[in-house]
Each structure stands twice: as structure tokens, then as C-alpha cells.
Coordinates of C-alpha atoms in Angstrom, one line a residue:
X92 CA 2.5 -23.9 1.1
X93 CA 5.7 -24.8 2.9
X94 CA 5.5 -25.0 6.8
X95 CA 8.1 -22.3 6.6
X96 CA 6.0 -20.6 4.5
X97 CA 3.1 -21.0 6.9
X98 CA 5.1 -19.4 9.8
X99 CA 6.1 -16.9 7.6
X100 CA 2.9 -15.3 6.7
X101 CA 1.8 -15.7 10.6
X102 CA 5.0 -13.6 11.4
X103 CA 4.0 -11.1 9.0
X104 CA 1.0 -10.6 10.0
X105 CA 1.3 -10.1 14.0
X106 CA 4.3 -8.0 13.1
X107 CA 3.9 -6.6 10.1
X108 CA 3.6 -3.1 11.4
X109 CA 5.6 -3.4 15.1
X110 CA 8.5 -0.9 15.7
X111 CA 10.0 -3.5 18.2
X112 CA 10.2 -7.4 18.8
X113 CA 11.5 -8.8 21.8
X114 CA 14.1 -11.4 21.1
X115 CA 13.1 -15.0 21.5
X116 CA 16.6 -16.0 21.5
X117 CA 19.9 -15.3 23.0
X118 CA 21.9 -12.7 21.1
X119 CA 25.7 -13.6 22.4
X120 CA 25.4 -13.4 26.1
X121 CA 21.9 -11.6 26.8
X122 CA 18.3 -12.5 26.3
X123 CA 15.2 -10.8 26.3
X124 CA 16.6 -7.8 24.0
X125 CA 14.6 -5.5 22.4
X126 CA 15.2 -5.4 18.4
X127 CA 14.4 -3.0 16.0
X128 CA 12.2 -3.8 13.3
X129 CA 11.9 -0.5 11.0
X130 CA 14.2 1.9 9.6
X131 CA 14.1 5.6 10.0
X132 CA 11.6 5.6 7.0
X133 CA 9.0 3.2 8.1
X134 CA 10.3 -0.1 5.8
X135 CA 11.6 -2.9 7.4
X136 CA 15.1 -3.9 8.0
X137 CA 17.4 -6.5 8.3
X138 CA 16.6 -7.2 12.1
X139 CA 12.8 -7.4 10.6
X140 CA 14.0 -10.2 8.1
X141 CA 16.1 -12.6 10.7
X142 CA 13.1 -12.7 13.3
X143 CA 10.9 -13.5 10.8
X144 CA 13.0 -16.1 9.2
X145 CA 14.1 -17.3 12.8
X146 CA 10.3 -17.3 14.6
X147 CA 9.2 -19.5 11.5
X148 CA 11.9 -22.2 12.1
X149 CA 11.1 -22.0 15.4
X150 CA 7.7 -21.4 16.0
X151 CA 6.9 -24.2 12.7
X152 CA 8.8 -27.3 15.2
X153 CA 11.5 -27.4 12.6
X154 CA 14.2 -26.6 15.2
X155 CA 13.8 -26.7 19.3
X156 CA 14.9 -22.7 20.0
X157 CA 17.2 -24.4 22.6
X158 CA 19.9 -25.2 20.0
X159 CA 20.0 -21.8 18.2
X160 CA 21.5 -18.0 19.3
X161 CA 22.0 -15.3 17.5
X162 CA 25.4 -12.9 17.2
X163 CA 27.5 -15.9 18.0
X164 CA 30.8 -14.8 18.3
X165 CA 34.3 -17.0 18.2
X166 CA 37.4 -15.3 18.4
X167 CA 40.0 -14.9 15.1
X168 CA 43.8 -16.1 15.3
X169 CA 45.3 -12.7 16.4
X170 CA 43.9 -11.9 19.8
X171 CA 43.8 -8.0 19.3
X172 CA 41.2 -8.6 16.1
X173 CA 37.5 -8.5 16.2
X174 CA 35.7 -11.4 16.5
X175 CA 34.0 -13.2 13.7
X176 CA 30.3 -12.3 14.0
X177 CA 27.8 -15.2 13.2
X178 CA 24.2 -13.7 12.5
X179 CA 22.7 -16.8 14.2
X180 CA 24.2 -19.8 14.6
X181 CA 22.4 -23.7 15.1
X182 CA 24.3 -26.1 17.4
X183 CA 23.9 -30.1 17.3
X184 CA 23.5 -29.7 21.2
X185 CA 21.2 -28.4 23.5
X186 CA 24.2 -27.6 26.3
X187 CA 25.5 -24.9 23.7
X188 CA 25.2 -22.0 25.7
X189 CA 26.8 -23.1 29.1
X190 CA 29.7 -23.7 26.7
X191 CA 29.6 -20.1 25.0
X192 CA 29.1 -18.9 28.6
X193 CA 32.3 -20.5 29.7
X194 CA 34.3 -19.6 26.9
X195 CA 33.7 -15.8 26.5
X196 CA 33.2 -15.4 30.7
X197 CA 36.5 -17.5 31.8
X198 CA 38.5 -18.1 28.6
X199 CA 37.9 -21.8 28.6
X200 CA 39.7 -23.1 25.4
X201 CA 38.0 -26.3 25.8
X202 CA 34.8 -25.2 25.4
X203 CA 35.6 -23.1 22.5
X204 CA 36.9 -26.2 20.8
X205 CA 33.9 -28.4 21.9
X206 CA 31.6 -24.9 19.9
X207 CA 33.6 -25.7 17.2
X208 CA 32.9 -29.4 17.3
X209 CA 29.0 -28.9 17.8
X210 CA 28.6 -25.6 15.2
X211 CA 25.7 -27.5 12.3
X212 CA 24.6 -24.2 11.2
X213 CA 26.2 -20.4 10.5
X214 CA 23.3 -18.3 8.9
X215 CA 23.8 -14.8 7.7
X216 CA 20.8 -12.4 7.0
X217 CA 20.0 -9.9 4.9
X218 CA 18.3 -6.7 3.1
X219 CA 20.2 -6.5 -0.1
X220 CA 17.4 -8.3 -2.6
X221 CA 20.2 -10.8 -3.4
X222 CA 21.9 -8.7 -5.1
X223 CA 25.1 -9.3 -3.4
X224 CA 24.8 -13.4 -3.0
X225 CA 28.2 -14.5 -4.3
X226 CA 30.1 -12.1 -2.6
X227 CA 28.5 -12.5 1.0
X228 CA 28.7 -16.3 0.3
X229 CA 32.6 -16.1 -0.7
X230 CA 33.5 -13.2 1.9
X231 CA 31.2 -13.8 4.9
X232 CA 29.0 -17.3 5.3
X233 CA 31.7 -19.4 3.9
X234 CA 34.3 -18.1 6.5
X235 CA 31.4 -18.6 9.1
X236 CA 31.1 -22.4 7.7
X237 CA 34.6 -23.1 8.1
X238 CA 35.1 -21.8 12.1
X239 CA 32.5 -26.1 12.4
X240 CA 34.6 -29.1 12.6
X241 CA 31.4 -30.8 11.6
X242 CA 31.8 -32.3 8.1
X243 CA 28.9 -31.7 6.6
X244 CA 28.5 -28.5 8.4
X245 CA 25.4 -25.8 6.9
X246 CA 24.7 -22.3 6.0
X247 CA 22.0 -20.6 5.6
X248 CA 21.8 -17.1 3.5
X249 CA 18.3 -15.1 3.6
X250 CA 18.3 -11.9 1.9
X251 CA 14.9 -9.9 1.8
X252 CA 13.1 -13.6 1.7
X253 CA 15.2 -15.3 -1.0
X254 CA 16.7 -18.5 0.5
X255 CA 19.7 -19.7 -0.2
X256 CA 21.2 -23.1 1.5
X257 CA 24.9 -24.5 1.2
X258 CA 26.8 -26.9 2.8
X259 CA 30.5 -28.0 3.6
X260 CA 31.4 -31.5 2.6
X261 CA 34.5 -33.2 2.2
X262 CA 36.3 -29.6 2.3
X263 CA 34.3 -28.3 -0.9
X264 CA 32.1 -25.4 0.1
X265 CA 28.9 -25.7 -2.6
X266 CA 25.5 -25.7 -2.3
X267 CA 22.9 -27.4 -0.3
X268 CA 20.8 -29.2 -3.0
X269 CA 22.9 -30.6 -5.6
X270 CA 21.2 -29.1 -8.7
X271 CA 22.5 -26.3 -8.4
X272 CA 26.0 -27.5 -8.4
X273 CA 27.1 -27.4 -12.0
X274 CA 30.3 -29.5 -11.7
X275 CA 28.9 -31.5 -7.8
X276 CA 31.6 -30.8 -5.6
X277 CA 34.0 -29.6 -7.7
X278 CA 31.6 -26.6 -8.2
X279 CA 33.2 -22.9 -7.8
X280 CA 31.4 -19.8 -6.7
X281 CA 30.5 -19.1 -10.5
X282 CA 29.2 -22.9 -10.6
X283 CA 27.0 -22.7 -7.8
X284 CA 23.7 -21.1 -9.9
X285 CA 23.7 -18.4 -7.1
X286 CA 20.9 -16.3 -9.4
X287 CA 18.4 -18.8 -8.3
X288 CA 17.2 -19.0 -4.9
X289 CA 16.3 -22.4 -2.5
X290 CA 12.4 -22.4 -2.7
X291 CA 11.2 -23.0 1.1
X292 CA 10.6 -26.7 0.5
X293 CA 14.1 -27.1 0.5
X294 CA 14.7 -25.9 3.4
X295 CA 15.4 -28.7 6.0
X296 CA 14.6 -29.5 9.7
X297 CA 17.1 -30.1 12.5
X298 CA 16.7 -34.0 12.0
X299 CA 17.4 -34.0 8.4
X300 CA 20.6 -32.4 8.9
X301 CA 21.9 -34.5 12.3
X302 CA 21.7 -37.7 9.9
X303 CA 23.2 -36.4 7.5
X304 CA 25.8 -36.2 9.6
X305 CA 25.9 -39.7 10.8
X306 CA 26.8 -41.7 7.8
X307 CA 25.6 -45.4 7.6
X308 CA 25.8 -48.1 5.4
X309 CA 22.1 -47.9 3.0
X310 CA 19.7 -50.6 1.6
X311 CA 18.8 -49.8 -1.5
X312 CA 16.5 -52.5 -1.9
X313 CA 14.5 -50.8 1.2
X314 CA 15.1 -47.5 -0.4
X315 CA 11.3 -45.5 -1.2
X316 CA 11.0 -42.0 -3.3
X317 CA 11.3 -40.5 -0.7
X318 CA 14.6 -41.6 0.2
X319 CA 16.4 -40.7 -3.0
X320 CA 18.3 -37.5 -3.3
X321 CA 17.9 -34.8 -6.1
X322 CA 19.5 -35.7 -9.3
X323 CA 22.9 -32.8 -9.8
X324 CA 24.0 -31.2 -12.0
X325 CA 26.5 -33.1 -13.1
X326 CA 24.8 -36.7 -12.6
X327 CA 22.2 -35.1 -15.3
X328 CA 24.9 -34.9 -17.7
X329 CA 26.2 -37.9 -17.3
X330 CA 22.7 -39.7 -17.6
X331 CA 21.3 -37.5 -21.0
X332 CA 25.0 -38.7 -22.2
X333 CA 24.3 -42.4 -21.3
X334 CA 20.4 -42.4 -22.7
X335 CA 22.0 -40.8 -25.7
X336 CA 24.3 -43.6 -26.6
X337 CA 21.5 -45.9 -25.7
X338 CA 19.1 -44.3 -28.2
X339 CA 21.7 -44.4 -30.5
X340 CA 22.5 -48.4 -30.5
X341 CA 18.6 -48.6 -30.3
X342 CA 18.5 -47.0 -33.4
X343 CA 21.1 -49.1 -35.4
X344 CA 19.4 -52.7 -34.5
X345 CA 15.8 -50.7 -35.4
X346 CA 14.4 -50.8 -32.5
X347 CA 13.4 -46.9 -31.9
X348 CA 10.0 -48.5 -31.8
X349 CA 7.0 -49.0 -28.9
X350 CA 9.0 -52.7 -28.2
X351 CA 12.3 -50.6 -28.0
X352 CA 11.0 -48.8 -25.7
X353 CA 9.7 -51.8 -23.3
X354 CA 12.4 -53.2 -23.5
X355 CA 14.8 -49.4 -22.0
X356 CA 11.8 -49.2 -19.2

């Protein structure tokens, strides 16, 4: 089991059957609310579904709750417009808040841009059973994504506990693991295998995504399995097409035989 998964199941089980959870985290400006967990029927909600993804990235060690608030707001272009409304939002520094606090108590542009500098994650949540996933991805997280200046910036999308992870990288908006992404980062909404959900190993901690961020020259002579990325879409292609060809010369000099083979490994 995933350590997210671990956190999970504990979350489900101390609050499986609570009305109410008290807030852990800031939700824009306040702390200490009290959310509700159920609908008028008994079942659980959305609000059921973000605290229990957010208390097991938390409560796990995968990410310090000083970095993360929920019902982040930033402002749109036209001043008499609603704001844009992030379901939670992870920052790549713990002084977040006395930024936020400036910005939506004084007006202080500065620290709006500096939010905008320091935004690594915009995560949406919700009760749908991912039955709406490329249209909250193209229509809401991906407009959330695009308030960070961060490049790669992250977004999460849980919906009824099917994960789905995506990132922003050199202005392409695809997802998170590349093996999903049909044509890399070329890869449209219709490219981006949004039927199949992240499983929770996937999902990574807050140090995995600060160095992604900090690009750096690799060894590859140092490099172990564990260092090497997941194979896309695309690469795939491009390596059956390659071991094809190979096979095929293989073939023609008769060597499709065990000291062919020694001699491709």
C-alpha cells in the first residue's frame, strides 16, 4: 500500500461516520472552520473527499501543512469579477500566508505577484466519479495552473478517490507522468488518457516537485533505477520502431538466433 494510501484508510476510519471536521488548514483568511462532511442524505460529500485527500498528504509527512491552504483566492483581470477560486493550493514557501494576508487585507500588488511566483500546486476536488475529468481539467485546474509563474508548476484533480496529476512545462499543459501523454508535450486534452486515473504511487512529495523545479546538469553515469523517469508515450513508439528495424537487419544477416540476441543485450 501507498503511504497515501495508508493515510487514507486511517482518515476513513476516524471519520468515516463524523457530520463535522474541523479544518486543519487555513481556508482563505480563517482557520479553525468547521466543514461539513455529509450531505442531507447521510453520503459523503465533496468537503468529505478534500480532507481526506488533504489529512493524508499531510498527516503521511509528504507535505509540512505550513505550505498548503485551501480556497485560495487571486483576483481576475476586471476588478468587478469574482475571483478565481483554488480548492487548495501548495506554495514553494512557508511565508505564503503573510503574503495572502497582505494582498487581500491592504491590496499589496507585490505580494500578489510574489503568490504568483511561489504557486507549485492548484488542486481541485471532487464528487463527480470522474465522470467529468476532461472538462474540469480544460475549464477549471488548467486555468488554476496558469495564475504560477513557476515552470513546472502542478495540479492535482481528485474526484471521489480517483487521482489525477498534471503539470505545466514549457507552456504545454499535459499530464503529470509521461505515459499518459500520447504525443509528450505536444499532447491535447483528447491525448492525455484522461479515462485512466494516477494510481497513489504516483503521487509525489513536496521534495520531488521543488527539484524538479531546479534544473541541473545530470550524470548519467551516476544515474541508479531509481533515477530514471517513466518511459512516454511517445518515446515507446519511437523505441518498438527502432527494435523493429533492428530485428529486421538481425534477420537478413541470420542472426535472429540465441547469439543474435547477445549480441542486442
Amino acid at each position: 500500500m501507498s503511504l497515501f494510501g495508508k493515510y487514507k484508510e486511517e482518515f476513513d476510519k476516524k471519520y468515516g461516520t463524523s457530520e463535522t471536521f474541523v479544518a486543519f488548514l487555513p481556508e482563505h483568511l480563517k482557520y479553525n472552520k468547521v466543514v461539513e462532511l455529509r450531505k442531507k442524505n447521510g453520503s459523503s460529500n465533496e468537503q468529505y473527499y478534500k480532507w481526506q485527500f488533504l489529512y493524508s498528504i499531510v498527516n503521511s509527512g509528504m507535505y509540512a501543512r505550513d505550505f498548503i491552504g485551501t480556497e485560495v483566492q487571486f483576483p481576475k483581470g476586471n476588478k468587478d469579477s469574482a475571483p478565481i477560486k483554488l480548492d487548495a493550493a501548495i506554495f514553494d514557501d512557508i511565508e505564503w500566508f503573510g503574503h495572502y494576508q497582505k494582498y487581500w487585507q491592504n491590496n499589496d500588488l507585490d505580494s500578489l505577484e510574489w503568490l504568483k511566483q511561489h504557486l507549485l500546486v492548484a488542486l481541485e476536488f471532487k464528487k463527480e466519479d470522474a465522470k467529468n475529468v476532461a472538462e474540469v481539467w480544460d475549464k477549471q485546474l488548467k486555468s488554476y495552473m496558469n495564475e504560477s509563474r513557476k515552470d513546472p508548476c502542478f495540479g492535482v484533480l481528485y474526484d471521489t478517490e480517483r487521482l489525477f496529476l498534471f503539470k505545466k512545462e514549457e507552456k504545454s499543459f499535459v499530464r503529470y507522468s509521461d505515459e499518459y501523454n500520447v504525443k509528450g508535450l505536444a499532447s491535447k486534452t483528447s491525448e492525455l488518457s484522461l479515462l485512466v486515473p494516477d494510481p497513489y504511487v504516483n503521487l509525489p512529495d513536496f521534495n520531488t516537485l521543488i527539484s524538479k523545479g531546479h534544473s541541473k546538469k545530470i550524470d548519467i553515469t551516476r544515474q541508479k533505477i531509481k533515477d530514471l523517469e517513466v518511459i512516454s508515450g511517445i518515446q515507446s513508439i519511437q523505441i518498438n520502431n527502432s527494435m523493429s528495424s533492428i530485428l529486421k537487419m538481425m534477420d537478413r544477416v541470420g542472426l535472429v538466433n540465441q547469439k543474435g540476441f547477445e549480441i542486442l543485450i
